Short mmCIF file of C-alpha atoms and ligand atoms in Angstrom, two decimals:
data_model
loop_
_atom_site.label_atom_id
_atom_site.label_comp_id
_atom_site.label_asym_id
_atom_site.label_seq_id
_atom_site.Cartn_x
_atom_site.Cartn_y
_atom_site.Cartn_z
CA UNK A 13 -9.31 -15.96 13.22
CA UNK A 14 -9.24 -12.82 11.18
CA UNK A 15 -6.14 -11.25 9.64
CA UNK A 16 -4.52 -8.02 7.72
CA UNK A 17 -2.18 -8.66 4.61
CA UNK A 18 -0.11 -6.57 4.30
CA UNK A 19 1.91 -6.27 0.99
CA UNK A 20 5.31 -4.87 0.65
CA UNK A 21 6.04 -5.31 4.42
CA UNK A 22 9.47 -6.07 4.17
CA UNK A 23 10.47 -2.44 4.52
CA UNK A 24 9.20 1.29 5.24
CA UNK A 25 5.41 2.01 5.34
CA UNK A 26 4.43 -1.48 4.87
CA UNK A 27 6.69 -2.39 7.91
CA UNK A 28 5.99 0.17 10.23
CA UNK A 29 2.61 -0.29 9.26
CA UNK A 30 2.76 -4.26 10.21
CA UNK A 31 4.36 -3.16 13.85
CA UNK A 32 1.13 -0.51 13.78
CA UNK A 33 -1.39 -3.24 13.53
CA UNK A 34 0.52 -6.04 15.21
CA UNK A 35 0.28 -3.11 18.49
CA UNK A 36 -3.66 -3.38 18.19
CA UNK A 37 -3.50 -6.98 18.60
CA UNK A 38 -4.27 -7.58 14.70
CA UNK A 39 -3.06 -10.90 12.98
CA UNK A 40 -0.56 -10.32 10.04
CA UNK A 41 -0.16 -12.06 6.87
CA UNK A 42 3.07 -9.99 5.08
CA UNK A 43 3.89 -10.11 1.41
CA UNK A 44 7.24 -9.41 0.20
CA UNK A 45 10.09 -11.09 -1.92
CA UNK A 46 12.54 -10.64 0.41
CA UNK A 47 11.52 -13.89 3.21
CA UNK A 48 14.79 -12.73 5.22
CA UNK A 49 13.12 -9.29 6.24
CA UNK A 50 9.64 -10.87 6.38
CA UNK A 51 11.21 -13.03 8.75
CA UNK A 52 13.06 -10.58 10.94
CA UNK A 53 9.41 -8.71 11.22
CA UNK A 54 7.78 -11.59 12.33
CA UNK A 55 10.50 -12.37 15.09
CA UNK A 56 10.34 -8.61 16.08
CA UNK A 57 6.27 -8.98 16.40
CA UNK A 58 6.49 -12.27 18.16
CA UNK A 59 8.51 -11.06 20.53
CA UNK A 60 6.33 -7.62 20.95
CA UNK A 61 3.10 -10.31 21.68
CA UNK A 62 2.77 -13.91 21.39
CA UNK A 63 -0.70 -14.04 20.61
CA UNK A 64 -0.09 -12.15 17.45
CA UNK A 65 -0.61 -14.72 14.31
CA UNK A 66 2.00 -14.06 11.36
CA UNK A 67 2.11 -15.62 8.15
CA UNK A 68 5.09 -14.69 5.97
CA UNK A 69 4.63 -15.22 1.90
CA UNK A 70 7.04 -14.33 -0.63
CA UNK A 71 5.43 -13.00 -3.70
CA UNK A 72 7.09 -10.52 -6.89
CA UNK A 73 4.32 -8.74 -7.72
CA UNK A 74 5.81 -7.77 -10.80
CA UNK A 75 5.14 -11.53 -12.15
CA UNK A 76 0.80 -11.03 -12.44
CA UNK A 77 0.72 -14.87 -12.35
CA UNK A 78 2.14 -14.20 -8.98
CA UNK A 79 -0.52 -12.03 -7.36
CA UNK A 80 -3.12 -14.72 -8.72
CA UNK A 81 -1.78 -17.12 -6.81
CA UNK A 82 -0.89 -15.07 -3.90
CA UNK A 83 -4.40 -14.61 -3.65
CA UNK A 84 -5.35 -17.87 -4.28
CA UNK A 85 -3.24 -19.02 -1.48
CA UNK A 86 -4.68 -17.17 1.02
CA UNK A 87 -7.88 -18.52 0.33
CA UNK A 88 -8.45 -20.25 3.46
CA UNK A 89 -8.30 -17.32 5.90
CA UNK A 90 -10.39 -14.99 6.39
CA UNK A 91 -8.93 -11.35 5.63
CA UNK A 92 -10.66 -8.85 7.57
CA UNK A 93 -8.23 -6.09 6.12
CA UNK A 94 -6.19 -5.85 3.05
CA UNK A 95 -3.34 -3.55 2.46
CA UNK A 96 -2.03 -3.10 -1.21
CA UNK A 97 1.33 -1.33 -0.45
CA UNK A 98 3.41 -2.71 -2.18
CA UNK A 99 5.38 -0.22 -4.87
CA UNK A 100 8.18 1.26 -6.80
CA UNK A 101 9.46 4.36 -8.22
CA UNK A 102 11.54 5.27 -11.35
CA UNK A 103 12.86 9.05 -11.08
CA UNK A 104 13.78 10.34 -14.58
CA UNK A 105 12.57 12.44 -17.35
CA UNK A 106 10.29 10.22 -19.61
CA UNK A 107 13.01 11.13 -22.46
CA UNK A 108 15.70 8.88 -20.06
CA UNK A 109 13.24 6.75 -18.28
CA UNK A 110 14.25 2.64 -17.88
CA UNK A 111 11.75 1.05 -19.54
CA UNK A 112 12.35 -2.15 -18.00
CA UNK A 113 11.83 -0.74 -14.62
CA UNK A 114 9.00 1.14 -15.82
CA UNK A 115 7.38 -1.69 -16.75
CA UNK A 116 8.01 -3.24 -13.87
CA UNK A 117 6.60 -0.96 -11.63
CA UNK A 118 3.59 -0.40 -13.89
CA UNK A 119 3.14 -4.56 -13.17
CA UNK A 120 3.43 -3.87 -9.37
CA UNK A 121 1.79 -0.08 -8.55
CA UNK A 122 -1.33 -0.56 -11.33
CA UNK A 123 -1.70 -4.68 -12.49
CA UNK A 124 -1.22 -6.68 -9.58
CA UNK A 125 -2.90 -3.96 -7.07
CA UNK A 126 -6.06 -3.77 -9.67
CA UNK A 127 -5.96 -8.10 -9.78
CA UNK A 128 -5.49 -8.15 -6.02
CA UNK A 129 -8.08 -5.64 -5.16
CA UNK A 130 -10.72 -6.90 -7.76
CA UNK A 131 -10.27 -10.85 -6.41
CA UNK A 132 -10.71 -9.17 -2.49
CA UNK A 133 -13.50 -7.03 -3.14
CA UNK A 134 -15.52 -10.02 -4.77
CA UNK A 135 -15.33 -12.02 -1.56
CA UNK A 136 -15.33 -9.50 1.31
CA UNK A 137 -17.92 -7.21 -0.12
CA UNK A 138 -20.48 -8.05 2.01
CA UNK A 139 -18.28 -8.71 5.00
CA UNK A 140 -18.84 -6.26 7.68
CA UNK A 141 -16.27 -4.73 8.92
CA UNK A 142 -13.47 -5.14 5.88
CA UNK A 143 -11.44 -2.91 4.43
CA UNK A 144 -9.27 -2.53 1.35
CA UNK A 145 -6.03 0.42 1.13
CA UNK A 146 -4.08 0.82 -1.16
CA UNK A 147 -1.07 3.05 -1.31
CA UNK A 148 -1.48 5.87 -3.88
CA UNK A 149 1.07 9.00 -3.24
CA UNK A 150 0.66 12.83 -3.30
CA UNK A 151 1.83 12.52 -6.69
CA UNK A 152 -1.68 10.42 -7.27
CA UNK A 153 -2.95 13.73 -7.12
CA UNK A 154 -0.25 16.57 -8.18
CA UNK A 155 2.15 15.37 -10.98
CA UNK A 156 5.78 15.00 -10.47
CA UNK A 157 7.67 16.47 -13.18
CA UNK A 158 11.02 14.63 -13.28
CA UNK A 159 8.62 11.79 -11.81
CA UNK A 160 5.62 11.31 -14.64
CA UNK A 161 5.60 7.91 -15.43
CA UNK A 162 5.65 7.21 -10.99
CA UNK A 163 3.38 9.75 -10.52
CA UNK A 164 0.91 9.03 -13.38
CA UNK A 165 0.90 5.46 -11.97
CA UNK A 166 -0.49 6.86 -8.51
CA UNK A 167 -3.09 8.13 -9.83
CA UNK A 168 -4.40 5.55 -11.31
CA UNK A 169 -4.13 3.71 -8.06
CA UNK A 170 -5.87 6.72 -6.71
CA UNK A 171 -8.75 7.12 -9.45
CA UNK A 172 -9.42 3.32 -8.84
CA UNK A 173 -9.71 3.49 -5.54
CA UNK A 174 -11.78 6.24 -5.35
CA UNK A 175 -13.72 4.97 -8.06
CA UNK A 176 -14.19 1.50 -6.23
CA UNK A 177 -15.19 3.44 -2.90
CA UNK A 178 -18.17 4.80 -4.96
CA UNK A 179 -19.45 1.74 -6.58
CA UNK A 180 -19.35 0.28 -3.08
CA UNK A 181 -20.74 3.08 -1.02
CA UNK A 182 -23.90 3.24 -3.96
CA UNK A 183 -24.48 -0.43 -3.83
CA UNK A 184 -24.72 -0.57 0.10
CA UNK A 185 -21.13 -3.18 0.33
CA UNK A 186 -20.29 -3.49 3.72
CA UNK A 187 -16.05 -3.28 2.59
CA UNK A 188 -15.18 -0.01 2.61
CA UNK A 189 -11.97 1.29 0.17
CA UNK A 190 -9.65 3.88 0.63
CA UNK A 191 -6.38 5.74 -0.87
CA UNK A 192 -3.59 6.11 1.77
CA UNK A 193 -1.64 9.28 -0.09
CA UNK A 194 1.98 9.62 1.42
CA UNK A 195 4.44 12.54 1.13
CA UNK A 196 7.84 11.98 1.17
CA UNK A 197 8.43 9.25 3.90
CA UNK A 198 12.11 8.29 4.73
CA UNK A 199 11.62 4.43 3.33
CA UNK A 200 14.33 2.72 1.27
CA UNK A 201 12.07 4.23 -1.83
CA UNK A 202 14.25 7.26 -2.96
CA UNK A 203 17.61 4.94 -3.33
CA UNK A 204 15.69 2.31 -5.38
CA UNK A 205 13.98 5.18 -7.31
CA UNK A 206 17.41 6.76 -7.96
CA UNK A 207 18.90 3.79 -8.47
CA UNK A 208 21.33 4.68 -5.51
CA UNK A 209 23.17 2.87 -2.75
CA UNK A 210 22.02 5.40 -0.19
CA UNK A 211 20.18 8.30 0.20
CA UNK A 212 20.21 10.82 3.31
CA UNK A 213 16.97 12.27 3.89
CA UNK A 214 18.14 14.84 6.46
CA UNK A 215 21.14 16.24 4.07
CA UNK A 216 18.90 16.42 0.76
CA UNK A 217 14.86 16.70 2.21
CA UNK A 218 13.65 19.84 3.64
CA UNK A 219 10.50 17.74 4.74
CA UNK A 220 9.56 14.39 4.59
CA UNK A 221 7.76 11.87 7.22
CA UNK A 222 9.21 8.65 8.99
CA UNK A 223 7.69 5.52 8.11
CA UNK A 224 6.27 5.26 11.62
CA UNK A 225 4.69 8.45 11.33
CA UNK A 226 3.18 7.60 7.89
CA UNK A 227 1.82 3.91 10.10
CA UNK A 228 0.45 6.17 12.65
CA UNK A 229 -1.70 8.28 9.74
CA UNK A 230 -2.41 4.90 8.34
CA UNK A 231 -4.00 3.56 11.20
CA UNK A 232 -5.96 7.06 11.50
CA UNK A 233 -7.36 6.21 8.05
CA UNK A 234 -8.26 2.85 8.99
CA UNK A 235 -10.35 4.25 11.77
CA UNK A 236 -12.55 6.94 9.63
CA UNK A 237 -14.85 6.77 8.14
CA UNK A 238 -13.22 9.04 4.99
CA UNK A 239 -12.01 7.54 1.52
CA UNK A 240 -8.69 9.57 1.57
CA UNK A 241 -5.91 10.10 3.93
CA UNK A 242 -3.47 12.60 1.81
CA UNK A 243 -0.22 14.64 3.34
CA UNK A 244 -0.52 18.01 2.21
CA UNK A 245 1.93 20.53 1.03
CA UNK A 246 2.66 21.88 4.75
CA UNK A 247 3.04 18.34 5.62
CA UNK A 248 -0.31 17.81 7.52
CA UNK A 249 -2.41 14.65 7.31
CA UNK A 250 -5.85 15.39 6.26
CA UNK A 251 -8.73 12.76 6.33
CA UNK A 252 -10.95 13.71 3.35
CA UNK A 253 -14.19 12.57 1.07
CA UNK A 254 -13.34 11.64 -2.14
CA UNK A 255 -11.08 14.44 -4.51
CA UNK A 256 -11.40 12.97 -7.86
CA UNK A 257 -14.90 13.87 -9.38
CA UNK A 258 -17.34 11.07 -9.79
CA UNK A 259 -19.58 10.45 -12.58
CA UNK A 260 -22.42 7.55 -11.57
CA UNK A 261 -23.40 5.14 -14.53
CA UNK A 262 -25.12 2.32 -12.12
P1 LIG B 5 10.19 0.75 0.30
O1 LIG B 5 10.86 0.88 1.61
O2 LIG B 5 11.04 0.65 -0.92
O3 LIG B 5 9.17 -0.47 0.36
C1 LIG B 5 8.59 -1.01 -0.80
C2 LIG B 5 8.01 -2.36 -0.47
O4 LIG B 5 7.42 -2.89 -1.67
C3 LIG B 5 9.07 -3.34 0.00
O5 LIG B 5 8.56 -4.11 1.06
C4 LIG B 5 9.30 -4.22 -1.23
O6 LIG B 5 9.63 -5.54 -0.82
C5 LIG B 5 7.93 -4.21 -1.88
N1 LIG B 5 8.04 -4.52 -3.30
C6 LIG B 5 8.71 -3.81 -4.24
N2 LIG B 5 8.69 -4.50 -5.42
C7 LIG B 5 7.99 -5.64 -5.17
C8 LIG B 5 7.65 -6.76 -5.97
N3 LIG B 5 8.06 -6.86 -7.25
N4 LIG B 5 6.94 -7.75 -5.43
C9 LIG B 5 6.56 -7.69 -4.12
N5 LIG B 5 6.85 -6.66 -3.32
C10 LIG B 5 7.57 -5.66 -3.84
O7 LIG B 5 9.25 2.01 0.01
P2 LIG B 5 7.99 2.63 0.80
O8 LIG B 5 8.19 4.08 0.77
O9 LIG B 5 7.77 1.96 2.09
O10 LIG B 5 6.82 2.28 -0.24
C11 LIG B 5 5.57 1.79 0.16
C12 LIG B 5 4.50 2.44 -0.71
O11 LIG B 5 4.44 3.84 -0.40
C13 LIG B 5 4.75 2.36 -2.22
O12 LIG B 5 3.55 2.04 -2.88
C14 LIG B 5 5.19 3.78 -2.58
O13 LIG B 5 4.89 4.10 -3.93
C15 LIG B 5 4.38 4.58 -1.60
N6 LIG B 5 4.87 5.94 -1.35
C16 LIG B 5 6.10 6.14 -0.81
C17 LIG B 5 6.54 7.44 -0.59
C18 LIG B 5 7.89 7.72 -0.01
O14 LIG B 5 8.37 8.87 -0.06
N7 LIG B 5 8.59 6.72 0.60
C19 LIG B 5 5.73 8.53 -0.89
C20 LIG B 5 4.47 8.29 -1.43
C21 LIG B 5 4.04 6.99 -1.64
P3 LIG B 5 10.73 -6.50 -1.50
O15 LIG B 5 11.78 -5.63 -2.09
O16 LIG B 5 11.20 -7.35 -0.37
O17 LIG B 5 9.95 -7.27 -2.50
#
């Protein structure tokens, strides 16, 4: 029995994205905090098909003792796909940024995605057929001003991932890594970012994606063979090799 985790399914692309893989008859372990919406999900699934396995755990990621044991946890099954979505925003000027939700979204975007994707890559390496994504952004690859600290923390997720698809495609690994790079994507993201209690993307955003539509390019990525699936500025999906510039020291 082979399954996906999924983190940061209780909402947006991570949920849309659980619905996405639950449709291709895919087994689901989701990662949230919030076990009511994790719940709801799985109901919703169960009802879509039966067969479907789904195995809810509640998990802040912005406690890194947490996304050790997460991982230990899941030990016992055997992950054929693992989705680091899971992520947070903080939109100020670095003058007026919140450091405490700065640092907790440095914990979540950059420390528990590096821990989680470090402890998966050194037991699926060699498994055929496995595949690690993690959520980066646009802004992992155009800076944000208003946005820096967010958008700075995107690209590490998207140098590391790049990185890591390197060291795995020269060492011959069977697990393959790759950057998912959303634009904006009507989630619940902007109204925690702002700090607000709702936010209309029709009214304020010229252009932005649904969170089904960002599944739908997710799933496209998980069937190429490319590193990088990135939204570009006329809001097209592009599959592409790797953008950041490698230098080899193996
Ligand atoms: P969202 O609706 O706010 O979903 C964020 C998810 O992350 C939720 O399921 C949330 O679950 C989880 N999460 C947040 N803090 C967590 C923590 N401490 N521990 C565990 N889980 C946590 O936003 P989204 O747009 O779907 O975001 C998904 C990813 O897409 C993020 O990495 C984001 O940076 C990226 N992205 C979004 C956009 C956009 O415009 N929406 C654009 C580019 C990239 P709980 O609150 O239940 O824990």
């Amino acid at each position: 029995m082979k399954y996906t985790v999924i983190t940061g399914a209780s909402s947006g692309i991570g949920y849309e994205t659980a619905l996405a893989f639950a449709a291709r008859g895919k087994n689901l372990i989701l990662v949230a905090r919030r076990l009511d919406k994790l719940e709801e999900l799985k109901s919703t699934i169960q009802e879509m098909d039966p067969n479907v396995k789904v195995i809810v755990r509640t998990s802040d990621l912005s406690v890194t003792d947490q996304a050790y044991t997460l991982y230990s946890e899941l030990k016992e099954y055997q992950i054929e796909t693992w989705i680091n979505n899971a992520g947070l925003g903080e939109a100020a000027f670095v003058a007026d940024q919140n450091l405490d939700k700065v640092q907790t979204m440095l914990r979540v975007n950059i420390e528990s995605l590096t821990i989680l994707s470090t402890l998966y890559v050194r037991d699926y390496a060699e498994v055929e057929g496995t595949q690690l994504i993690n959520v980066s952004s646009a802004l992992g690859y155009a800076i944000a001003v208003g946005s820096v600290s967010y958008s700075a923390s995107k690209y590490y997720v998207s140098a590391f991932t790049e990185g890591l698809a390197k060291e795995l495609e020269l060492k011959g690994a069977k697990l393959k890594a790759k950057v998912l790079a959303p634009a904006i994507t009507e989630t619940e993201f902007v109204k925690k970012s702002l700090g607000a209690e709702e936010f209309d993307y029709k009214a304020n955003m010229p252009k932005y994606h649904t969170a089904n539509e960002m599944a739908g390019f997710m799933v496209k990525l998980y069937d190429s063979n490319e590193v990088v699936g990135i939204v570009d500025q006329n809001y097209e999906f592009n599959l592409r090799g790797q953008i950041y510039p490698v230098i080899s020291e193996l």
